Amino acid sequence: MEKEPAKLLILYATQTGNALDAAERIGREAERRGCAASVRSIDDFDASSLPHEDTVIFVVSTTGQGDTPDSMKSFWKYLLQRNIAKNWLEGVHYAVFGLGDSGYQKYNFVAKKLDRRISDLGATAVVERGLGDDQHPSGYEGALDPWMSSLWSMLYQINPKFFPNGPYFVISDTKLINQPKFQITYHEIDKVDLQSSSAPGLDHVQMQIGRARSMSPGKVSHIKNIPDCFLKMIKNQPLCRAGCGKDVRHFEFEFVSSIIEYGVGDVLEVLPGQDPAAVDAFLQCCNLNPESLITVHPIGMESRHRDAEGNDYKVPIKLKTFVELTMDIASASPRRYFFEVMSYFATAEHEKERLQYFASPEGRDDLYQYNQKERRTVLEVLEDFPSVQMPFEWLVQLVPPLKTRAFSISSSPSAHPNQVHLTVNVVSWTTPFKRKRTGLCSTWLAGLDPQDGVFIPAWFCKGSLPPPPPSIPLVLVGPGTGCAPFRGFVEERAIQDMSGSAAPIMLFFGCRNQESDFLYKDFWLSHAQNSGLLSIARGGGFYVAFSRDQPQKVYVQHKMREQSQRVWNLLVEGASIYVSGSSTKMPSDVMSALEEIISKEAGVSRETAVLQLRRFEKDGRYHVEAWS
């Protein structure tokens, strides 16, 4: 009896959607070679059935400081069970592709540990693991393309049934391109139950956000569709001297719906508003009727009426509202597949050829220069290729999703009941072709006037900095906006200190100039005087590195070395270390300074100091929250 063709199972674990993109690309490339592929989120897969699979491709991202994505936590916990036999996965073939950022210390840590664990359980690697790097000029695709090439060759060697016509035979894309994964249903207004639109103000907005985002293909599993609450800005205060080249804002918000309990060290996620003019231009460019009432659902899931949160797929939403709330049309750059699909809908021959070239391996570097390096937006790309009229189904599938933006909370709820504060760097830069670019969310927030009373959809999440008990001394390192969570820490501990003596805090802050971007100067200095928590008299200290106020650059790690003995004394007393800020070099430079301090003050070798810091990490005494 003829054995059925081999099928690939592709499991992805994503936090922001990149691993899903990569997994779908691997699935598409497999299908183009005649191999059936199933792409599934790892939290939709029963880990106990892994030994029954023939070949599994894992595509996993690394988040934070080497953390597994939320969708992978249960799967990983299952794999770590002690009662699993060493040969549990014998006979299973696997491959791992990781997505990470080499700017972080624990680069692609999740992919590396998953690869090791699957191998330890007896599975056989098809190819060496691939590691995609955000820092590469072409992003993770720089590693994905050559890795896939090896994957197809090795799979064919293991089992020729994967590719009946060989690994290099590719099916014509015209057979695949007519199959978007989402279906749009248009509804006539007189046949639609508009009950929900008569709901009172905030309830209506909340329902719309929940409905739109439950239908969006770009939703990620760690965040609910419906906001936890709505906030209203009550203060928008610049923290830097005007004209200094930096713009950092202190924002204060009040809860206008339910009050959410949060702790210091938590993170606030905000859904940014999009420029109405850009949304209108997109709708016009794509010949879309903004007033159309639509529902969106994955092909093959027409019978499902509700998502996991109970949002009704069947209740239509205005097309314009769907675009505003779910599709990032004027900030994020499209993926390479976007250009590939565009090429099939281009009617001008010169545009078709250009798009085909961009989508080819030969055109990858030129696409990078045109698209990623310039941070070209979806709207700009569509305007550059006016003959393209892509069906809305494809736009829904391929336009990058509008993502929430995460910010470290810079307030203590004990100090500011009914409020939450943020410290936000307003992002702006110039591209190689001198285009001015701005961060979508930070620019939107900076442009809000507290008098306007705009409702801001928000979600609260646990961050990487657990709140410390008041009895534990702290060594805090937070240059730039990295000081944000520590403002909350100090506020909280100052209140705890009123009802009993709290342990001291040593804070290392850094900025460019004393006169231009010394964030929260008066706040820190008030706690560094008169036996305050940051005072030397209490065993703490406040030390600032002004990097550009002298000929040689001075950073937080230099200030830490200057205070070597004081840092060591606090560590001996059981202090916890918290590091927050840019992920580029700062966290590793700080760790290196701490290794030096321990080695020097304890009189031990550098290797022993490294082991000591690792022990701090394991014991929950060393925490890092960094962002790129």
XYZ file of C-alpha atoms in Angstrom:
628
model
C 0.000 0.000 0.000
C 1.377 3.467 -1.009
C 2.439 5.471 2.041
C 0.866 8.915 2.160
C 3.153 11.881 1.447
C 5.200 13.112 4.396
C 3.849 16.178 6.201
C 5.753 18.832 8.131
C 4.554 20.099 11.502
C 5.760 23.641 12.204
C 5.300 24.870 15.789
C 5.938 28.518 16.649
C 6.240 30.448 19.907
C 5.950 34.204 19.483
C 5.592 37.231 21.716
C 5.267 39.982 19.107
C 4.393 38.068 15.923
C 7.842 37.699 14.285
C 8.129 33.959 14.939
C 4.658 33.493 13.438
C 5.815 35.342 10.291
C 8.909 33.131 10.044
C 6.893 29.930 10.648
C 4.371 30.848 7.959
C 7.212 31.587 5.547
C 8.726 28.129 6.188
C 5.265 26.605 5.665
C 4.778 28.478 2.364
C 8.212 27.489 1.070
C 7.540 23.832 1.976
C 4.192 23.881 0.134
C 5.838 25.438 -2.922
C 8.031 22.337 -3.037
C 5.051 20.013 -2.874
C 5.277 19.249 0.865
C 2.142 19.598 2.992
C 2.760 21.707 6.094
C 0.758 22.481 9.206
C 1.660 25.710 11.053
C 0.458 25.846 14.676
C 1.059 27.915 17.779
C 2.932 25.848 20.344
C 0.194 26.458 22.939
C -2.319 24.785 20.596
C -0.225 21.599 20.540
C -0.400 18.774 23.091
C 3.213 18.278 24.236
C 2.500 14.672 25.263
C 1.899 13.750 21.607
C 5.367 14.900 20.486
C 6.800 11.326 20.298
C 4.101 10.424 17.732
C 5.275 13.104 15.276
C 7.674 12.207 12.494
C 9.263 15.625 11.810
C 8.773 18.877 13.739
C 10.158 22.317 12.960
C 10.293 24.687 15.964
C 10.363 28.458 15.370
C 10.830 30.253 18.683
C 11.615 33.781 19.776
C 13.482 34.904 22.885
C 11.904 37.694 24.936
C 13.223 39.963 27.660
C 16.354 38.576 29.275
C 16.316 35.077 27.792
C 12.660 34.358 28.629
C 10.362 31.979 26.763
C 7.324 33.594 25.081
C 4.143 33.281 27.153
C 2.656 30.841 24.633
C 5.569 28.424 25.207
C 5.660 28.358 29.004
C 3.374 25.288 29.462
C 5.103 23.349 26.670
C 8.534 24.064 28.142
C 7.401 23.115 31.643
C 6.176 19.776 30.256
C 9.549 19.092 28.588
C 11.393 19.731 31.869
C 9.532 17.004 33.801
C 11.999 14.694 35.506
C 10.025 11.537 34.800
C 10.418 11.820 31.002
C 12.657 9.039 29.695
C 15.960 9.865 27.975
C 14.790 8.196 24.747
C 11.274 9.672 24.851
C 11.687 11.333 21.424
C 13.688 8.572 19.748
C 12.749 8.361 16.054
C 11.505 11.983 15.928
C 13.336 14.346 13.568
C 13.409 18.026 14.433
C 14.894 21.405 13.524
C 15.004 24.659 15.499
C 15.066 28.212 14.163
C 15.394 30.985 16.753
C 14.620 34.684 16.582
C 16.610 36.982 18.818
C 18.630 40.161 19.079
C 22.407 39.957 19.548
C 22.221 43.289 21.412
C 20.912 41.275 24.388
C 23.150 39.190 26.626
C 21.035 36.036 26.334
C 20.881 36.081 22.546
C 18.515 33.401 21.195
C 18.635 31.688 24.577
C 15.240 29.979 24.135
C 16.173 28.387 20.777
C 19.466 27.139 22.217
C 17.935 25.560 25.324
C 15.027 24.038 23.345
C 17.492 22.517 20.857
C 19.522 21.013 23.730
C 16.474 19.631 25.534
C 14.870 18.048 22.444
C 18.221 16.461 21.581
C 18.704 15.213 25.176
C 15.316 13.470 24.921
C 16.532 11.379 21.985
C 15.294 13.298 18.910
C 17.530 13.656 15.848
C 18.361 17.107 14.463
C 17.750 17.456 10.709
C 20.039 20.507 10.464
C 22.007 22.607 12.899
C 19.788 25.162 14.614
C 19.381 28.492 12.815
C 19.660 31.761 14.730
C 17.953 34.850 13.300
C 19.313 38.185 14.501
C 17.394 41.483 14.568
C 20.755 43.254 14.283
C 21.503 41.669 10.869
C 20.999 44.098 7.935
C 18.155 41.880 6.619
C 16.803 41.035 10.088
C 16.094 37.385 10.892
C 15.664 36.594 7.164
C 19.442 36.968 6.762
C 19.806 33.647 8.591
C 16.447 32.107 7.625
C 17.086 31.881 3.856
C 20.323 29.813 4.005
C 18.929 27.731 6.885
C 15.815 26.803 4.863
C 18.013 25.798 1.911
C 19.885 23.316 4.124
C 16.610 22.160 5.682
C 15.038 21.195 2.335
C 18.174 19.297 1.216
C 18.480 17.357 4.487
C 14.741 16.549 4.671
C 14.925 15.140 1.133
C 17.882 12.959 2.133
C 16.017 11.649 5.190
C 12.760 11.017 3.329
C 12.322 11.789 -0.426
C 8.525 11.662 0.109
C 8.707 15.181 1.587
C 9.428 16.541 -1.897
C 8.078 14.188 -4.623
C 9.802 16.256 -7.345
C 12.971 17.027 -5.394
C 13.801 19.877 -2.981
C 14.563 22.366 -5.769
C 11.354 21.950 -7.763
C 9.078 24.893 -6.970
C 5.361 24.997 -7.841
C 4.208 28.082 -9.769
C 3.078 30.690 -7.265
C -0.004 31.564 -9.285
C -1.521 28.341 -7.947
C -0.939 29.456 -4.363
C -1.494 33.198 -4.597
C -5.279 33.035 -4.933
C -5.570 31.629 -1.420
C -5.560 34.293 1.278
C -6.047 32.864 4.761
C -8.809 35.266 5.740
C -12.275 35.874 4.419
C -14.067 39.219 4.541
C -17.865 39.197 4.693
C -19.634 42.453 3.785
C -22.968 43.158 5.487
C -25.882 45.336 4.448
C -26.597 48.000 7.035
C -30.354 47.388 7.175
C -29.779 43.710 8.021
C -27.297 44.331 10.824
C -28.235 44.363 14.495
C -26.810 47.707 15.614
C -27.674 47.114 19.252
C -24.047 47.240 20.332
C -23.503 50.679 18.780
C -26.036 52.175 21.195
C -23.964 51.072 24.197
C -22.758 53.997 26.345
C -19.462 55.749 25.376
C -16.630 53.758 26.909
C -18.473 50.430 26.745
C -18.978 50.939 23.018
C -15.286 51.774 22.450
C -14.240 48.760 24.521
C -16.542 46.454 22.544
C -15.220 47.822 19.246
C -11.589 47.297 20.266
C -12.340 43.761 21.492
C -14.279 42.871 18.351
C -11.736 44.338 15.901
C -8.717 42.802 17.601
C -10.376 39.386 18.015
C -10.836 39.334 14.218
C -7.284 40.526 13.499
C -4.817 37.943 12.158
C -2.033 39.748 14.020
C -3.218 39.095 17.568
C -0.624 37.601 19.919
C -1.549 35.281 22.711
C -0.062 37.123 25.705
C -2.438 40.064 25.604
C -6.222 40.135 25.795
C -8.215 41.730 22.996
C -10.279 43.866 25.364
C -8.293 46.545 27.268
C -7.963 46.176 31.032
C -9.063 49.789 31.362
C -9.050 53.251 29.802
C -6.786 56.052 30.959
C -7.036 59.818 30.609
C -3.871 61.925 30.470
C -3.709 64.597 33.171
C -0.078 65.718 32.742
C 2.291 65.906 29.742
C 5.558 67.353 31.033
C 8.859 67.622 29.071
C 11.801 66.544 31.259
C 14.652 67.763 29.010
C 15.859 71.273 28.216
C 14.328 72.507 24.954
C 16.703 72.225 21.998
C 19.063 69.723 23.660
C 18.383 67.058 21.019
C 16.368 64.787 23.308
C 12.692 64.765 24.251
C 11.714 62.714 27.297
C 8.223 63.182 28.757
C 6.677 62.540 32.130
C 3.070 61.455 31.600
C 0.453 61.130 34.325
C -2.803 59.277 33.696
C -6.006 58.780 35.675
C -8.204 55.712 35.472
C -11.508 56.585 33.831
C -13.042 53.110 33.793
C -12.203 50.416 36.332
C -9.157 50.970 38.569
C -6.562 48.250 38.001
C -4.318 47.200 40.862
C -0.683 47.245 39.826
C 2.675 47.041 41.565
C 5.994 48.833 41.182
C 8.044 47.171 38.434
C 4.925 46.414 36.373
C 4.539 47.318 32.713
C 1.791 49.317 30.985
C 0.877 48.450 27.391
C -0.800 51.178 25.345
C -2.682 50.890 22.050
C -1.584 53.962 20.063
C -3.889 56.051 17.920
C -3.086 56.363 14.200
C -2.993 59.592 12.184
C -6.525 60.045 10.728
C -5.065 61.572 7.538
C -2.884 58.478 7.000
C -5.864 56.151 7.551
C -7.940 58.130 5.020
C -5.066 58.084 2.500
C -4.733 54.285 2.892
C -8.456 53.727 2.348
C -8.411 55.948 -0.732
C -5.233 54.359 -2.133
C -6.778 50.873 -1.793
C -10.249 51.932 -3.055
C -11.890 50.822 0.184
C -15.250 52.087 1.414
C -14.683 53.276 5.007
C -18.387 52.851 5.858
C -18.593 49.176 4.805
C -19.659 46.836 7.600
C -17.442 43.759 7.719
C -16.598 40.623 9.627
C -13.199 38.926 9.258
C -12.500 35.282 9.969
C -9.884 32.676 9.048
C -10.830 30.449 6.097
C -12.239 27.199 7.421
C -13.415 28.736 10.712
C -16.716 30.130 9.476
C -18.631 28.122 12.081
C -16.799 29.734 15.028
C -18.817 32.618 16.401
C -16.735 33.664 19.391
C -13.095 33.901 20.390
C -11.645 32.736 23.734
C -12.767 35.979 25.453
C -16.314 35.724 24.154
C -15.984 38.442 21.493
C -18.521 37.821 18.763
C -16.997 37.239 15.317
C -20.439 37.618 13.756
C -21.075 41.220 14.831
C -19.883 43.473 11.992
C -17.594 46.443 12.422
C -16.925 49.433 10.170
C -14.051 48.795 7.784
C -12.400 52.087 8.742
C -12.587 51.213 12.462
C -11.047 47.799 11.770
C -8.122 49.441 9.928
C -7.623 52.069 12.679
C -7.542 49.497 15.488
C -5.679 46.562 13.926
C -3.554 47.495 10.872
C -0.281 49.447 11.215
C -0.427 51.344 7.933
C 1.858 54.318 8.618
C 4.542 53.149 11.057
C 5.704 49.533 10.533
C 7.503 48.293 7.410
C 5.941 45.423 5.458
C 7.609 41.989 5.178
C 9.153 40.603 2.009
C 6.058 38.459 1.315
C 4.031 41.673 1.028
C 6.130 42.666 -2.008
C 5.775 39.168 -3.459
C 1.975 39.250 -3.258
C 1.926 42.837 -4.561
C 3.750 41.665 -7.696
C 0.771 39.463 -8.659
C -1.611 42.401 -8.485
C 0.590 44.950 -10.290
C -0.783 45.854 -13.734
C 2.146 48.097 -14.793
C 4.923 45.848 -16.129
C 7.809 47.933 -14.713
C 6.197 47.805 -11.234
C 5.648 44.047 -11.495
C 9.303 43.471 -12.435
C 10.560 45.674 -9.579
C 8.357 43.890 -7.047
C 9.398 40.447 -8.314
C 13.042 41.480 -7.987
C 12.485 42.745 -4.412
C 10.850 39.407 -3.517
C 13.717 37.339 -4.981
C 16.851 36.199 -3.092
C 18.953 38.364 -5.458
C 16.948 41.469 -4.558
C 17.044 41.013 -0.787
C 19.794 43.572 -0.142
C 18.137 46.187 -2.359
C 14.805 45.522 -0.634
C 16.537 46.070 2.697
C 17.877 49.454 1.507
C 14.467 50.488 0.134
C 12.254 49.069 2.884
C 13.762 48.257 6.290
C 16.613 50.793 6.321
C 14.270 53.613 5.328
C 11.498 52.219 7.575
C 9.166 52.600 4.598
C 5.542 52.245 5.704
C 2.771 50.203 4.081
C 1.108 53.393 2.878
C 4.340 54.690 1.306
C 4.984 51.354 -0.441
C 1.449 51.272 -1.869
C 1.833 54.871 -3.065
C 5.148 53.950 -4.754
C 3.417 51.182 -6.759
C 0.105 52.791 -7.797
C -0.876 50.076 -10.308
C -1.225 47.536 -7.480
C -4.792 46.942 -6.314
C -4.517 44.270 -3.657
C -7.774 42.683 -2.443
C -8.653 43.652 1.130
C -8.361 39.975 2.208
C -4.643 40.086 1.381
C -4.166 43.474 3.029
C -5.745 42.175 6.242
C -3.383 39.195 6.165
C -0.173 41.034 5.217
C -0.255 44.556 6.665
C 1.725 44.442 9.940
C -0.616 44.332 12.948
C -1.014 47.443 15.073
C 0.781 46.379 18.240
C 0.484 47.711 21.745
C 3.624 49.445 23.047
C 5.036 48.488 26.458
C 6.421 51.011 28.979
C 7.882 50.528 32.454
C 5.572 52.153 35.003
C 7.310 54.994 36.867
C 4.944 55.452 39.809
C 3.913 53.733 43.007
C 0.160 53.148 43.395
C 0.584 53.821 47.124
C 1.956 57.296 46.371
C -0.518 58.053 43.556
C -3.889 56.335 44.103
C -6.064 56.209 40.957
C -3.048 57.182 38.801
C -0.275 55.612 36.743
C 2.823 57.465 35.476
C 5.157 56.803 32.534
C 8.578 58.168 31.564
C 8.773 58.055 27.774
C 11.512 58.887 25.305
C 9.817 60.511 22.279
C 11.477 58.568 19.483
C 12.649 60.320 16.305
C 15.446 59.697 13.824
C 16.578 60.456 10.277
C 16.941 57.698 7.670
C 19.931 57.396 5.290
C 17.867 59.295 2.663
C 17.158 62.079 5.180
C 13.548 61.148 5.865
C 12.344 62.174 9.327
C 10.860 59.239 11.225
C 9.086 59.178 14.581
C 7.939 56.453 16.943
C 4.207 55.896 16.551
C 3.158 55.595 20.189
C 5.622 57.984 21.873
C 4.858 60.721 19.307
C 1.119 60.154 19.664
C 1.292 60.399 23.466
C 3.531 63.486 23.313
C 0.997 65.172 21.019
C -1.959 64.637 23.379
C -3.316 67.607 25.293
C -4.655 66.648 28.756
C -7.535 69.096 28.118
C -8.784 66.974 25.193
C -9.769 64.041 27.420
C -8.741 61.322 24.954
C -9.459 57.787 26.240
C -6.321 55.632 26.034
C -6.795 51.818 25.877
C -4.347 50.160 28.294
C -3.291 46.749 29.574
C -1.247 45.999 32.725
C 1.396 43.243 32.715
C 4.062 41.916 35.061
C 7.532 43.140 34.089
C 11.000 41.659 34.688
C 11.499 43.614 37.930
C 9.636 42.007 40.852
C 8.857 44.438 43.708
C 11.413 44.003 46.509
C 10.395 43.669 50.180
C 11.248 46.807 52.216
C 13.843 44.957 54.323
C 16.122 44.193 51.329
C 18.822 46.789 50.450
C 18.881 47.679 46.752
C 21.530 48.474 44.150
C 19.665 50.102 41.246
C 21.264 50.910 37.892
C 19.042 52.945 35.539
C 20.596 55.297 32.985
C 18.270 57.421 30.832
C 14.636 56.315 30.875
C 15.889 53.147 32.599
C 15.322 55.119 35.819
C 11.534 54.947 35.255
C 10.705 51.854 37.358
C 13.107 53.021 40.080
C 11.146 56.220 40.590
C 8.267 53.902 41.549
C 10.581 51.802 43.753
C 11.787 54.865 45.678
C 8.248 56.293 46.053
C 6.984 52.957 47.392
C 9.849 52.488 49.810
C 9.550 56.060 51.097
C 5.951 55.263 52.123
C 7.031 51.936 53.691
C 9.756 53.855 55.563
C 7.103 55.932 57.340
C 5.838 52.876 59.220
C 9.218 51.317 59.962
C 12.821 51.667 58.920
C 13.171 50.451 55.322
C 16.501 49.255 53.916
C 18.677 51.755 52.000
C 18.919 52.172 48.235
C 22.000 52.895 46.128
C 21.022 54.326 42.724
C 23.283 54.837 39.713
C 21.750 57.132 37.115
C 23.254 58.309 33.831
C 22.490 60.986 31.236
C 24.345 63.179 28.743
C 24.511 66.536 30.536
C 23.660 67.851 33.970
C 21.835 70.832 32.467
C 19.920 69.122 29.633
C 18.564 65.653 30.494
C 18.995 65.052 34.231
C 15.609 63.306 34.586
C 13.738 63.787 37.912
C 16.734 65.658 39.381
C 14.811 67.259 42.283
C 13.076 63.983 43.147
C 16.318 62.001 43.465
C 18.155 64.756 45.334
C 15.317 65.132 47.862
C 15.701 61.441 48.787
C 19.524 61.661 48.845
C 19.472 64.334 51.603
C 18.432 64.475 55.267
C 18.800 60.748 55.928
C 16.569 59.893 52.975
C 16.547 56.429 51.395
C 19.232 57.412 48.863
C 21.462 59.127 51.436
C 24.961 57.983 52.329
C 23.986 58.472 55.989
C 21.478 55.604 55.598
C 23.992 53.372 53.818
C 22.628 54.183 50.377
C 23.799 56.705 47.792
C 22.892 58.527 44.590
C 25.537 58.692 41.866
C 25.151 60.286 38.434
C 27.278 59.733 35.344
C 27.099 62.744 32.999
C 28.551 61.157 29.883
C 29.247 64.357 27.915
C 30.092 66.963 30.539
C 33.837 66.263 30.240
C 36.228 65.252 27.424
C 36.197 61.543 28.306
C 32.868 59.673 28.383
C 31.660 58.629 31.843
C 28.944 55.978 32.194
C 27.139 54.273 35.087
C 29.641 51.392 35.180
C 32.469 53.891 35.857
C 30.544 55.347 38.800
C 29.921 51.818 40.117
C 33.657 51.053 40.068
C 34.335 54.324 41.932
C 31.929 53.148 44.659
C 33.232 49.584 44.597
C 33.469 49.112 48.372
C 30.055 50.648 49.088
C 28.422 48.424 46.454
C 30.152 45.380 47.926
C 29.074 46.286 51.482
C 25.418 46.375 50.385
C 25.776 43.048 48.556
C 27.233 41.494 51.712
C 24.161 42.794 53.569
C 21.968 40.838 51.125
C 21.164 43.564 48.576
C 19.325 42.778 45.352
C 20.564 44.273 42.065
C 18.171 45.765 39.524
C 19.316 46.964 36.081
C 17.032 48.813 33.667
C 17.582 50.609 30.360
C 18.874 50.211 26.806
C 19.770 46.677 25.739
C 22.717 47.624 23.530
C 25.869 47.493 25.699
C 24.733 48.776 29.062
C 23.546 45.517 30.734
C 26.753 43.630 29.828
C 28.952 46.607 30.849
C 27.176 46.749 34.214
C 27.572 42.999 34.716
C 31.271 43.299 33.875
C 31.660 46.115 36.447
C 29.927 43.978 39.092
C 32.246 41.052 38.323
C 35.218 43.395 38.839
C 33.781 44.732 42.098
C 33.150 41.255 43.544
C 36.573 40.021 42.421
C 38.386 43.037 43.904
C 36.465 43.431 47.182
C 36.076 39.725 47.985
C 39.610 38.891 46.848
C 38.460 36.125 44.512
C 39.170 35.279 40.853
C 37.096 36.747 38.026
C 35.691 33.255 37.320
C 34.484 32.962 40.922
C 32.898 36.423 40.654
C 31.045 35.319 37.503
C 29.702 32.260 39.366
C 28.662 34.485 42.281
C 26.587 36.699 39.949
C 25.002 33.610 38.370
C 24.049 32.503 41.886
C 22.500 35.936 42.484
C 20.394 35.433 39.333
C 19.245 31.981 40.463
C 18.426 33.280 43.945
C 16.330 36.156 42.555
C 18.844 38.829 43.566
C 19.765 40.025 40.058
C 17.093 41.383 37.715
C 17.392 43.066 34.314
C 14.778 44.847 32.217
C 16.238 46.055 28.926
C 14.779 47.166 25.625
C 16.152 47.916 22.160
